Amino acid sequence: MNYDWIIGLKSELFTTLIIVVLLLIKLGKGMRNGSLLQITQLLLLVNLALAFGWNGNGFLFGNMFQTSQLFGFEKAILIAGVYLLVLVNHQWLEKQEHLPEFLVLMLSALLGMQTMISAGNFLMLYLSLELATIPVAAMANFDLDKKRSSEAAMKMILSSALSSGILLMGISLLYGATGTIGFEALPQALKADNGLQLLSLVMIFAAFAFKLSAVPFHLWTADVYEGSPMPVTAFLSVVSKGAVAFVLTSTFYRAFQPMFETWYQLLVIIGLITIIIGNLFAIRQDNIKRMLAFSSIAQVGFVLIGISANSPAGLASVIYFVLIYVFSNIAAFGVAAVIAAQTGSEQISDYKGLYTKNKLLTWVMALALFSLAGIPPTAGFFGKFFLLTAGAVRADFWLVIIAALNMMVSLYYYLRVVRNMFNTETAQPTITIPVTVKLGLYLCVAGILITGIAGWIYDYIAMLNR
């Protein structure tokens, strides 16, 4: 009997197994939240190890599901992101009355993202995208006693419904114009000058842009981020966006290759506008979650420019950047979560004097923000360098200049947080950091340093794509 399908589906099968275990615990006698979190962390580590190993190339279910070493690595990045989120948000999770339900929702969304990465046609992609989206809307409403959490969930549902409708319409038009929705068959059926096919391409890109919060489809982002609990905001900002960036790259490179000239211009224009708008709005924010929300919008612009390269270097740079982004952004959100849990404040102005009694939190936040800003020699600098190098392959040096100028603009709002933390005029109370949260922050710091220093990581990602 052939067991190759088990190897191809191992990440999805193990994520499903974790969900089943959590459901059985919930239906049984229950368990203390601390023990439940330990079991979940252990199972996520096993899933992470499985995702890294025994990956091969192949198709399942009539080419609806594709496996490869590269897809396995992308899934491993997402699993690592969820594992780190569970660690750094340990305080918030341990206090939740409905912790099993929250973990089941988060892992269901992860399962949707895993199948989305391996989708071989637009039907599988659409179903997976819905599975990745609907649980997150429920997670956004998990601060049950806060009105703004309910508002965030409602806005998330409405924006998701709109993007879902646009995606369905785009897929329908594509099928009507070509007679297929399979990624392998589409390049032979597409014509660059077909109006109906161009319209379907624009609508499908618009749906992805909603999920990525690219301008002008970003309007829901700041309100949803601010109203959602901190772990959900981090999940949306890091894991969800990382998954959509992987899928957008894969879909355009495989299915829409004959229409490259069209989507190149689309990505470059939207990418630059997204960087500029994201930075300008981030400057005005005093709430740390809103600031990180708009900074994440600006980061998406860099990703779009990297994708526009339409080359193995472009694909490798996007994956490398998402890997760095996972460590950097989760570290920033982790520190913000610890401070919010013990002081009740999410305002940047309240970070003044943090260094006086909380040196670990200050240095972790500073390193994370330096990486997000792209300050050399942090990992974020190399991530943006590879994205821009890949995107400027056509010698569009004006593109690099505009992006570089915006990196300087972003320094203002990132360094404003750092300046406040090292302000010695205002002292902060000592903040207790649980051991599990410390472990998560240390892993994020190690990730930022290692991905920045070890050049072989980028080479390894590039090798997986050959």
CSV table of C-alpha atoms in Angstrom, one decimal:
chain,number,residue,atom,x,y,z
A,1,MET,CA,0.0,0.0,0.0
A,2,ASN,CA,1.3,3.5,-0.9
A,3,TYR,CA,1.6,5.8,2.1
A,4,ASP,CA,3.0,8.8,0.3
A,5,TRP,CA,-0.2,10.7,0.9
A,6,ILE,CA,0.5,10.6,4.7
A,7,ILE,CA,3.9,12.2,4.1
A,8,GLY,CA,2.3,14.8,1.9
A,9,LEU,CA,-0.4,15.6,4.4
A,10,LYS,CA,1.6,15.2,7.6
A,11,SER,CA,1.4,18.8,8.7
A,12,GLU,CA,-2.3,19.1,8.1
A,13,LEU,CA,-3.0,15.7,9.7
A,14,PHE,CA,-1.0,16.5,12.8
A,15,THR,CA,-2.7,19.9,13.2
A,16,THR,CA,-6.0,18.1,12.9
A,17,LEU,CA,-4.8,15.6,15.5
A,18,ILE,CA,-4.0,18.5,17.9
A,19,ILE,CA,-7.5,20.0,17.4
A,20,VAL,CA,-9.1,16.6,18.1
A,21,VAL,CA,-7.0,16.2,21.3
A,22,LEU,CA,-8.1,19.6,22.5
A,23,LEU,CA,-11.8,18.8,21.7
A,24,LEU,CA,-11.6,15.6,23.6
A,25,ILE,CA,-10.0,17.4,26.6
A,26,LYS,CA,-12.8,19.9,26.5
A,27,LEU,CA,-15.5,17.2,26.3
A,28,GLY,CA,-13.9,15.2,29.0
A,29,LYS,CA,-13.1,16.3,32.5
A,30,GLY,CA,-11.2,19.3,31.4
A,31,MET,CA,-7.8,20.4,32.4
A,32,ARG,CA,-6.0,23.3,34.1
A,33,ASN,CA,-5.1,26.0,31.6
A,34,GLY,CA,-1.4,25.7,32.5
A,35,SER,CA,-1.3,22.0,31.7
A,36,LEU,CA,-3.3,22.5,28.5
A,37,LEU,CA,-0.9,25.1,27.3
A,38,GLN,CA,2.1,22.8,28.0
A,39,ILE,CA,0.5,20.0,26.0
A,40,THR,CA,-0.3,22.3,23.1
A,41,GLN,CA,3.2,23.7,23.1
A,42,LEU,CA,4.7,20.2,23.0
A,43,LEU,CA,2.4,19.1,20.2
A,44,LEU,CA,3.2,22.2,18.2
A,45,LEU,CA,6.9,21.5,18.5
A,46,VAL,CA,6.3,17.9,17.2
A,47,ASN,CA,4.3,19.4,14.3
A,48,LEU,CA,7.2,21.9,13.6
A,49,ALA,CA,9.7,19.1,13.5
A,50,LEU,CA,7.5,17.1,11.1
A,51,ALA,CA,7.0,20.1,8.8
A,52,PHE,CA,10.8,20.5,8.4
A,53,GLY,CA,11.5,16.9,7.6
A,54,TRP,CA,10.4,14.3,5.0
A,55,ASN,CA,9.1,16.7,2.5
A,56,GLY,CA,8.8,15.6,-1.2
A,57,ASN,CA,7.2,16.8,-4.4
A,58,GLY,CA,3.9,15.5,-5.5
A,59,PHE,CA,0.2,15.9,-6.1
A,60,LEU,CA,-2.8,14.5,-4.3
A,61,PHE,CA,-6.6,14.4,-4.9
A,62,GLY,CA,-6.5,14.9,-8.6
A,63,ASN,CA,-3.9,17.7,-8.5
A,64,MET,CA,-6.1,19.7,-6.0
A,65,PHE,CA,-3.3,19.4,-3.4
A,66,GLN,CA,0.4,19.9,-4.1
A,67,THR,CA,3.3,19.1,-1.8
A,68,SER,CA,7.0,20.2,-2.1
A,69,GLN,CA,9.9,20.9,0.1
A,70,LEU,CA,9.3,24.7,-0.3
A,71,PHE,CA,5.7,24.4,0.8
A,72,GLY,CA,6.8,22.3,3.8
A,73,PHE,CA,9.2,25.0,4.8
A,74,GLU,CA,6.5,27.7,4.5
A,75,LYS,CA,4.2,25.6,6.7
A,76,ALA,CA,7.0,25.2,9.2
A,77,ILE,CA,7.3,29.1,9.4
A,78,LEU,CA,3.6,29.4,10.2
A,79,ILE,CA,3.7,26.7,12.9
A,80,ALA,CA,6.7,28.3,14.4
A,81,GLY,CA,4.8,31.6,14.5
A,82,VAL,CA,1.8,30.0,16.3
A,83,TYR,CA,4.2,28.3,18.8
A,84,LEU,CA,5.9,31.6,19.6
A,85,LEU,CA,2.5,33.3,20.0
A,86,VAL,CA,1.4,30.7,22.5
A,87,LEU,CA,4.6,31.3,24.5
A,88,VAL,CA,4.7,35.1,24.6
A,89,ASN,CA,1.0,35.4,25.3
A,90,HIS,CA,1.0,32.8,28.1
A,91,GLN,CA,-0.3,35.3,30.7
A,92,TRP,CA,-3.4,36.2,28.7
A,93,LEU,CA,-4.1,32.6,27.6
A,94,GLU,CA,-3.8,31.2,31.1
A,95,LYS,CA,-6.5,33.5,32.3
A,96,GLN,CA,-9.0,32.5,29.6
A,97,GLU,CA,-12.1,30.7,30.8
A,98,HIS,CA,-12.6,29.3,27.3
A,99,LEU,CA,-9.0,28.4,26.5
A,100,PRO,CA,-9.7,25.1,24.6
A,101,GLU,CA,-12.1,26.9,22.3
A,102,PHE,CA,-9.6,29.7,21.6
A,103,LEU,CA,-6.8,27.2,20.8
A,104,VAL,CA,-9.1,25.1,18.6
A,105,LEU,CA,-10.1,28.3,16.6
A,106,MET,CA,-6.4,29.3,16.2
A,107,LEU,CA,-5.3,25.9,15.1
A,108,SER,CA,-8.3,25.6,12.7
A,109,ALA,CA,-7.1,28.9,11.1
A,110,LEU,CA,-3.6,27.4,10.9
A,111,LEU,CA,-5.0,24.3,9.2
A,112,GLY,CA,-6.7,26.5,6.6
A,113,MET,CA,-3.5,28.3,5.9
A,114,GLN,CA,-1.6,25.0,5.5
A,115,THR,CA,-4.0,23.7,2.9
A,116,MET,CA,-4.1,27.1,1.3
A,117,ILE,CA,-0.3,26.9,0.7
A,118,SER,CA,-0.7,23.5,-0.9
A,119,ALA,CA,-3.8,24.4,-3.0
A,120,GLY,CA,-3.5,23.2,-6.6
A,121,ASN,CA,-6.5,25.0,-7.9
A,122,PHE,CA,-8.7,28.0,-7.0
A,123,LEU,CA,-11.5,25.8,-5.5
A,124,MET,CA,-9.1,24.4,-2.9
A,125,LEU,CA,-7.7,27.9,-2.4
A,126,TYR,CA,-11.1,29.4,-1.8
A,127,LEU,CA,-12.2,26.8,0.7
A,128,SER,CA,-8.9,26.9,2.6
A,129,LEU,CA,-9.0,30.7,2.7
A,130,GLU,CA,-12.4,30.6,4.3
A,131,LEU,CA,-11.2,28.0,6.9
A,132,ALA,CA,-8.3,30.4,7.6
A,133,THR,CA,-10.5,33.4,8.0
A,134,ILE,CA,-13.8,32.5,9.8
A,135,PRO,CA,-12.1,31.3,13.1
A,136,VAL,CA,-10.0,34.5,13.3
A,137,ALA,CA,-13.2,36.6,13.3
A,138,ALA,CA,-14.4,34.6,16.3
A,139,MET,CA,-11.0,35.0,18.0
A,140,ALA,CA,-11.2,38.8,17.5
A,141,ASN,CA,-14.4,38.7,19.8
A,142,PHE,CA,-12.7,36.8,22.6
A,143,ASP,CA,-12.5,39.7,25.0
A,144,LEU,CA,-16.2,39.0,25.7
A,145,ASP,CA,-16.7,41.8,28.2
A,146,LYS,CA,-15.3,44.5,25.9
A,147,LYS,CA,-17.5,46.3,23.3
A,148,ARG,CA,-14.5,47.2,21.1
A,149,SER,CA,-13.7,43.5,20.7
A,150,SER,CA,-17.2,42.8,19.4
A,151,GLU,CA,-16.8,45.7,17.0
A,152,ALA,CA,-13.5,44.4,15.8
A,153,ALA,CA,-15.1,41.0,15.1
A,154,MET,CA,-18.0,42.6,13.2
A,155,LYS,CA,-15.6,44.6,11.1
A,156,MET,CA,-13.5,41.5,10.4
A,157,ILE,CA,-16.6,39.6,9.3
A,158,LEU,CA,-17.8,42.3,7.0
A,159,SER,CA,-14.4,42.9,5.4
A,160,SER,CA,-13.9,39.1,5.0
A,161,ALA,CA,-17.4,38.7,3.4
A,162,LEU,CA,-16.6,41.5,0.9
A,163,SER,CA,-13.2,40.1,0.0
A,164,SER,CA,-14.7,36.6,-0.2
A,165,GLY,CA,-17.4,37.8,-2.7
A,166,ILE,CA,-14.8,39.6,-4.8
A,167,LEU,CA,-12.6,36.5,-4.9
A,168,LEU,CA,-15.5,34.3,-5.9
A,169,MET,CA,-16.5,36.6,-8.7
A,170,GLY,CA,-12.9,36.7,-9.9
A,171,ILE,CA,-12.7,32.9,-9.9
A,172,SER,CA,-16.0,32.7,-11.7
A,173,LEU,CA,-14.9,35.1,-14.4
A,174,LEU,CA,-11.6,33.2,-14.7
A,175,TYR,CA,-13.4,29.9,-15.2
A,176,GLY,CA,-15.8,31.4,-17.7
A,177,ALA,CA,-12.9,32.9,-19.7
A,178,THR,CA,-10.6,29.9,-19.7
A,179,GLY,CA,-12.6,26.8,-18.8
A,180,THR,CA,-10.3,25.8,-15.9
A,181,ILE,CA,-9.3,26.8,-12.4
A,182,GLY,CA,-6.3,24.5,-12.1
A,183,PHE,CA,-3.0,26.2,-11.4
A,184,GLU,CA,-1.1,23.8,-13.8
A,185,ALA,CA,-3.6,24.2,-16.7
A,186,LEU,CA,-4.2,28.0,-16.4
A,187,PRO,CA,-0.9,29.2,-18.0
A,188,GLN,CA,-1.8,27.5,-21.3
A,189,ALA,CA,-5.3,29.0,-21.3
A,190,LEU,CA,-4.5,32.6,-20.4
A,191,LYS,CA,-3.9,35.4,-22.9
A,192,ALA,CA,-2.4,38.7,-21.8
A,193,ASP,CA,-4.8,40.9,-23.9
A,194,ASN,CA,-8.1,39.2,-22.9
A,195,GLY,CA,-10.3,41.8,-21.1
A,196,LEU,CA,-12.3,39.2,-19.1
A,197,GLN,CA,-9.2,37.5,-17.9
A,198,LEU,CA,-7.6,40.8,-16.9
A,199,LEU,CA,-10.7,41.7,-14.9
A,200,SER,CA,-10.5,38.3,-13.1
A,201,LEU,CA,-6.9,38.9,-12.3
A,202,VAL,CA,-7.6,42.3,-10.8
A,203,MET,CA,-10.5,40.9,-8.7
A,204,ILE,CA,-8.4,38.0,-7.4
A,205,PHE,CA,-5.6,40.4,-6.5
A,206,ALA,CA,-8.1,42.7,-4.8
A,207,ALA,CA,-9.2,39.8,-2.6
A,208,PHE,CA,-5.6,39.0,-1.6
A,209,ALA,CA,-5.0,42.7,-1.0
A,210,PHE,CA,-7.9,42.8,1.5
A,211,LYS,CA,-6.2,40.0,3.5
A,212,LEU,CA,-2.8,41.6,3.3
A,213,SER,CA,-4.2,45.1,4.2
A,214,ALA,CA,-2.6,46.6,1.1
A,215,VAL,CA,-3.8,50.1,0.2
A,216,PRO,CA,-6.7,50.9,-0.6
A,217,PHE,CA,-8.1,47.7,1.0
A,218,HIS,CA,-6.5,48.5,4.4
A,219,LEU,CA,-9.3,50.5,6.1
A,220,TRP,CA,-10.4,47.7,8.4
A,221,THR,CA,-7.0,46.9,9.7
A,222,ALA,CA,-6.3,49.5,12.4
A,223,ASP,CA,-9.7,49.2,14.1
A,224,VAL,CA,-9.7,45.4,14.1
A,225,TYR,CA,-6.1,45.3,15.4
A,226,GLU,CA,-6.9,47.8,18.2
A,227,GLY,CA,-10.1,46.1,19.2
A,228,SER,CA,-8.9,42.5,19.2
A,229,PRO,CA,-7.0,40.8,22.1
A,230,MET,CA,-3.2,41.1,21.7
A,231,PRO,CA,-2.6,37.5,20.7
A,232,VAL,CA,-5.2,37.8,17.9
A,233,THR,CA,-3.7,41.1,16.7
A,234,ALA,CA,-0.3,39.4,16.6
A,235,PHE,CA,-1.8,36.3,14.8
A,236,LEU,CA,-3.5,38.6,12.2
A,237,SER,CA,-0.3,40.7,11.7
A,238,VAL,CA,2.2,37.8,11.5
A,239,VAL,CA,0.8,34.4,10.7
A,240,SER,CA,-2.2,35.4,8.6
A,241,LYS,CA,-0.3,37.9,6.5
A,242,GLY,CA,2.6,35.6,6.1
A,243,ALA,CA,0.4,32.8,4.8
A,244,VAL,CA,-1.4,35.1,2.3
A,245,ALA,CA,2.0,36.5,1.1
A,246,PHE,CA,3.1,32.9,0.4
A,247,VAL,CA,-0.1,32.0,-1.5
A,248,LEU,CA,-0.1,35.3,-3.5
A,249,THR,CA,3.5,34.6,-4.6
A,250,SER,CA,2.8,31.0,-5.5
A,251,THR,CA,-0.5,31.7,-7.3
A,252,PHE,CA,0.9,34.5,-9.4
A,253,TYR,CA,4.1,32.7,-10.3
A,254,ARG,CA,2.3,29.5,-11.2
A,255,ALA,CA,-1.2,30.4,-12.5
A,256,PHE,CA,-0.8,33.9,-13.9
A,257,GLN,CA,2.6,33.7,-15.4
A,258,PRO,CA,1.5,34.7,-19.0
A,259,MET,CA,0.0,38.0,-17.5
A,260,PHE,CA,3.2,39.0,-15.8
A,261,GLU,CA,3.4,42.4,-17.4
A,262,THR,CA,0.0,43.4,-16.0
A,263,TRP,CA,0.5,42.2,-12.5
A,264,TYR,CA,4.0,43.5,-12.3
A,265,GLN,CA,2.7,47.1,-12.8
A,266,LEU,CA,-0.2,46.4,-10.4
A,267,LEU,CA,2.1,45.1,-7.6
A,268,VAL,CA,4.7,47.9,-8.0
A,269,ILE,CA,2.2,50.7,-7.9
A,270,ILE,CA,0.1,49.3,-5.1
A,271,GLY,CA,3.3,48.3,-3.2
A,272,LEU,CA,4.7,51.8,-3.3
A,273,ILE,CA,1.4,53.5,-2.3
A,274,THR,CA,1.0,51.0,0.5
A,275,ILE,CA,4.5,51.7,1.9
A,276,ILE,CA,3.9,55.5,1.8
A,277,ILE,CA,0.3,55.4,3.3
A,278,GLY,CA,1.3,52.9,5.9
A,279,ASN,CA,4.2,55.0,7.1
A,280,LEU,CA,2.3,58.3,7.1
A,281,PHE,CA,-0.5,56.9,9.3
A,282,ALA,CA,1.9,55.0,11.6
A,283,ILE,CA,3.6,58.3,12.5
A,284,ARG,CA,0.4,59.7,14.0
A,285,GLN,CA,-0.4,56.7,16.3
A,286,ASP,CA,0.1,56.6,20.1
A,287,ASN,CA,-1.5,53.2,20.6
A,288,ILE,CA,1.1,50.5,20.2
A,289,LYS,CA,-1.3,48.1,18.4
A,290,ARG,CA,-2.4,50.8,15.9
A,291,MET,CA,1.2,51.8,15.3
A,292,LEU,CA,2.2,48.2,14.6
A,293,ALA,CA,-0.9,47.8,12.5
A,294,PHE,CA,0.1,50.6,10.1
A,295,SER,CA,3.7,49.6,10.2
A,296,SER,CA,2.6,46.1,9.1
A,297,ILE,CA,0.8,47.8,6.2
A,298,ALA,CA,4.0,49.5,5.2
A,299,GLN,CA,5.9,46.1,5.4
A,300,VAL,CA,3.3,44.6,3.0
A,301,GLY,CA,4.3,47.1,0.4
A,302,PHE,CA,7.9,45.8,0.5
A,303,VAL,CA,6.6,42.3,0.2
A,304,LEU,CA,4.6,43.2,-2.9
A,305,ILE,CA,7.7,44.8,-4.5
A,306,GLY,CA,9.6,41.5,-3.8
A,307,ILE,CA,6.8,39.5,-5.4
A,308,SER,CA,6.8,41.7,-8.5
A,309,ALA,CA,10.3,40.3,-9.4
A,310,ASN,CA,8.7,37.1,-10.8
A,311,SER,CA,11.9,35.2,-10.2
A,312,PRO,CA,13.3,32.5,-7.9
A,313,ALA,CA,15.1,35.4,-6.1
A,314,GLY,CA,11.8,37.1,-5.6
A,315,LEU,CA,10.2,34.0,-4.1
A,316,ALA,CA,13.2,33.4,-1.8
A,317,SER,CA,13.3,37.0,-0.6
A,318,VAL,CA,9.6,36.9,0.3
A,319,ILE,CA,9.9,33.7,2.3
A,320,TYR,CA,13.1,35.0,4.0
A,321,PHE,CA,11.4,38.3,4.9
A,322,VAL,CA,8.3,36.6,6.3
A,323,LEU,CA,10.6,34.4,8.5
A,324,ILE,CA,12.4,37.5,9.9
A,325,TYR,CA,9.0,39.3,10.3
A,326,VAL,CA,7.7,36.4,12.4
A,327,PHE,CA,10.5,36.7,14.9
A,328,SER,CA,10.6,40.5,14.9
A,329,ASN,CA,6.9,41.3,15.1
A,330,ILE,CA,6.0,38.5,17.6
A,331,ALA,CA,8.8,39.9,19.8
A,332,ALA,CA,7.3,43.4,19.6
A,333,PHE,CA,3.8,42.2,20.3
A,334,GLY,CA,5.1,39.9,23.1
A,335,VAL,CA,6.6,42.8,25.0
A,336,ALA,CA,3.5,44.9,24.4
A,337,ALA,CA,1.3,42.1,25.7
A,338,VAL,CA,3.4,41.7,28.9
A,339,ILE,CA,3.2,45.5,29.5
A,340,ALA,CA,-0.5,45.6,28.8
A,341,ALA,CA,-1.3,42.6,31.0
A,342,GLN,CA,0.4,44.2,34.1
A,343,THR,CA,-0.1,48.0,33.5
A,344,GLY,CA,-3.3,47.9,31.5
A,345,SER,CA,-1.8,50.4,29.0
A,346,GLU,CA,-1.3,50.2,25.3
A,347,GLN,CA,-0.2,53.8,24.8
A,348,ILE,CA,3.4,54.5,23.6
A,349,SER,CA,3.6,57.5,25.8
A,350,ASP,CA,3.2,55.3,28.8
A,351,TYR,CA,6.4,53.4,27.9
A,352,LYS,CA,8.5,56.3,29.2
A,353,GLY,CA,11.1,55.0,31.7
A,354,LEU,CA,10.6,51.4,30.9
A,355,TYR,CA,14.4,50.8,30.9
A,356,THR,CA,14.8,51.9,34.5
A,357,LYS,CA,13.3,48.7,35.9
A,358,ASN,CA,12.6,46.4,32.9
A,359,LYS,CA,15.8,46.1,31.0
A,360,LEU,CA,15.0,42.8,29.3
A,361,LEU,CA,11.7,44.0,27.9
A,362,THR,CA,13.3,47.3,26.7
A,363,TRP,CA,16.1,45.6,24.9
A,364,VAL,CA,13.9,43.0,23.3
A,365,MET,CA,11.4,45.7,22.1
A,366,ALA,CA,14.3,47.8,20.8
A,367,LEU,CA,15.9,44.9,18.8
A,368,ALA,CA,12.5,44.0,17.4
A,369,LEU,CA,11.8,47.6,16.3
A,370,PHE,CA,15.3,48.0,14.8
A,371,SER,CA,14.7,44.9,12.8
A,372,LEU,CA,11.3,46.0,11.6
A,373,ALA,CA,12.8,49.4,10.6
A,374,GLY,CA,15.5,47.6,8.6
A,375,ILE,CA,18.4,49.2,10.5
A,376,PRO,CA,21.8,47.5,9.7
A,377,PRO,CA,23.0,44.9,10.7
A,378,THR,CA,19.7,43.5,12.0
A,379,ALA,CA,17.9,40.7,10.1
A,380,GLY,CA,15.2,43.2,9.0
A,381,PHE,CA,17.8,45.1,7.0
A,382,PHE,CA,18.8,42.0,5.0
A,383,GLY,CA,15.2,41.0,4.5
A,384,LYS,CA,14.3,44.4,2.9
A,385,PHE,CA,17.6,44.5,1.0
A,386,PHE,CA,16.8,41.1,-0.7
A,387,LEU,CA,13.2,42.2,-1.4
A,388,LEU,CA,14.3,45.5,-3.1
A,389,THR,CA,17.2,43.8,-4.9
A,390,ALA,CA,14.8,41.3,-6.4
A,391,GLY,CA,12.1,43.9,-7.2
A,392,ALA,CA,14.6,46.2,-8.9
A,393,VAL,CA,15.8,43.5,-11.3
A,394,ARG,CA,14.5,45.6,-14.2
A,395,ALA,CA,16.8,48.4,-13.2
A,396,ASP,CA,13.9,50.4,-11.7
A,397,PHE,CA,16.2,52.4,-9.4
A,398,TRP,CA,13.5,55.0,-8.7
A,399,LEU,CA,11.6,52.2,-7.0
A,400,VAL,CA,14.5,51.5,-4.7
A,401,ILE,CA,15.0,55.2,-4.0
A,402,ILE,CA,11.3,55.7,-3.0
A,403,ALA,CA,11.4,52.6,-0.8
A,404,ALA,CA,14.7,53.6,0.8
A,405,LEU,CA,13.3,57.1,1.6
A,406,ASN,CA,10.3,55.5,3.3
A,407,MET,CA,12.6,53.3,5.4
A,408,MET,CA,14.0,56.5,6.7
A,409,VAL,CA,10.5,57.8,7.4
A,410,SER,CA,9.7,54.6,9.3
A,411,LEU,CA,12.7,55.2,11.6
A,412,TYR,CA,10.8,58.2,13.2
A,413,TYR,CA,7.9,56.2,14.6
A,414,TYR,CA,10.0,53.1,15.6
A,415,LEU,CA,12.6,55.2,17.3
A,416,ARG,CA,9.9,57.2,19.1
A,417,VAL,CA,9.1,54.1,21.0
A,418,VAL,CA,12.7,53.4,21.7
A,419,ARG,CA,13.3,57.0,22.9
A,420,ASN,CA,10.4,56.7,25.3
A,421,MET,CA,11.6,53.5,26.8
A,422,PHE,CA,15.1,54.9,27.5
A,423,ASN,CA,13.7,58.1,29.0
A,424,THR,CA,15.0,58.1,32.5
A,425,GLU,CA,12.8,61.0,33.8
A,426,THR,CA,9.8,58.8,34.3
A,427,ALA,CA,10.2,55.5,36.2
A,428,GLN,CA,8.0,52.5,35.5
A,429,PRO,CA,7.0,49.8,38.0
A,430,THR,CA,8.9,46.5,37.8
A,431,ILE,CA,7.1,44.1,35.5
A,432,THR,CA,7.2,40.4,36.3
A,433,ILE,CA,7.8,38.2,33.3
A,434,PRO,CA,6.7,34.6,33.5
A,435,VAL,CA,9.3,31.9,32.6
A,436,THR,CA,7.3,30.8,29.5
A,437,VAL,CA,7.1,34.3,28.2
A,438,LYS,CA,10.8,34.8,28.8
A,439,LEU,CA,11.5,31.7,26.8
A,440,GLY,CA,9.3,33.0,23.9
A,441,LEU,CA,11.1,36.4,23.9
A,442,TYR,CA,14.5,34.7,24.0
A,443,LEU,CA,13.6,32.5,21.0
A,444,CYS,CA,12.4,35.6,19.1
A,445,VAL,CA,15.7,37.4,19.9
A,446,ALA,CA,17.7,34.3,18.8
A,447,GLY,CA,15.7,34.1,15.6
A,448,ILE,CA,16.3,37.8,14.8
A,449,LEU,CA,20.0,37.5,15.4
A,450,ILE,CA,20.5,34.1,13.7
A,451,THR,CA,18.5,34.9,10.5
A,452,GLY,CA,20.5,38.2,10.3
A,453,ILE,CA,24.0,36.6,10.8
A,454,ALA,CA,23.6,33.2,9.1
A,455,GLY,CA,23.6,33.9,5.4
A,456,TRP,CA,23.1,30.2,4.6
A,457,ILE,CA,19.4,30.5,5.6
A,458,TYR,CA,18.6,32.6,2.5
A,459,ASP,CA,20.7,30.2,0.4
A,460,TYR,CA,18.8,27.2,1.9
A,461,ILE,CA,15.4,28.8,1.0
A,462,ALA,CA,16.7,29.6,-2.5
A,463,MET,CA,17.8,25.9,-2.8
A,464,LEU,CA,14.4,24.6,-1.9
A,465,ASN,CA,12.9,26.4,-4.9
A,466,ARG,CA,15.2,24.7,-7.5
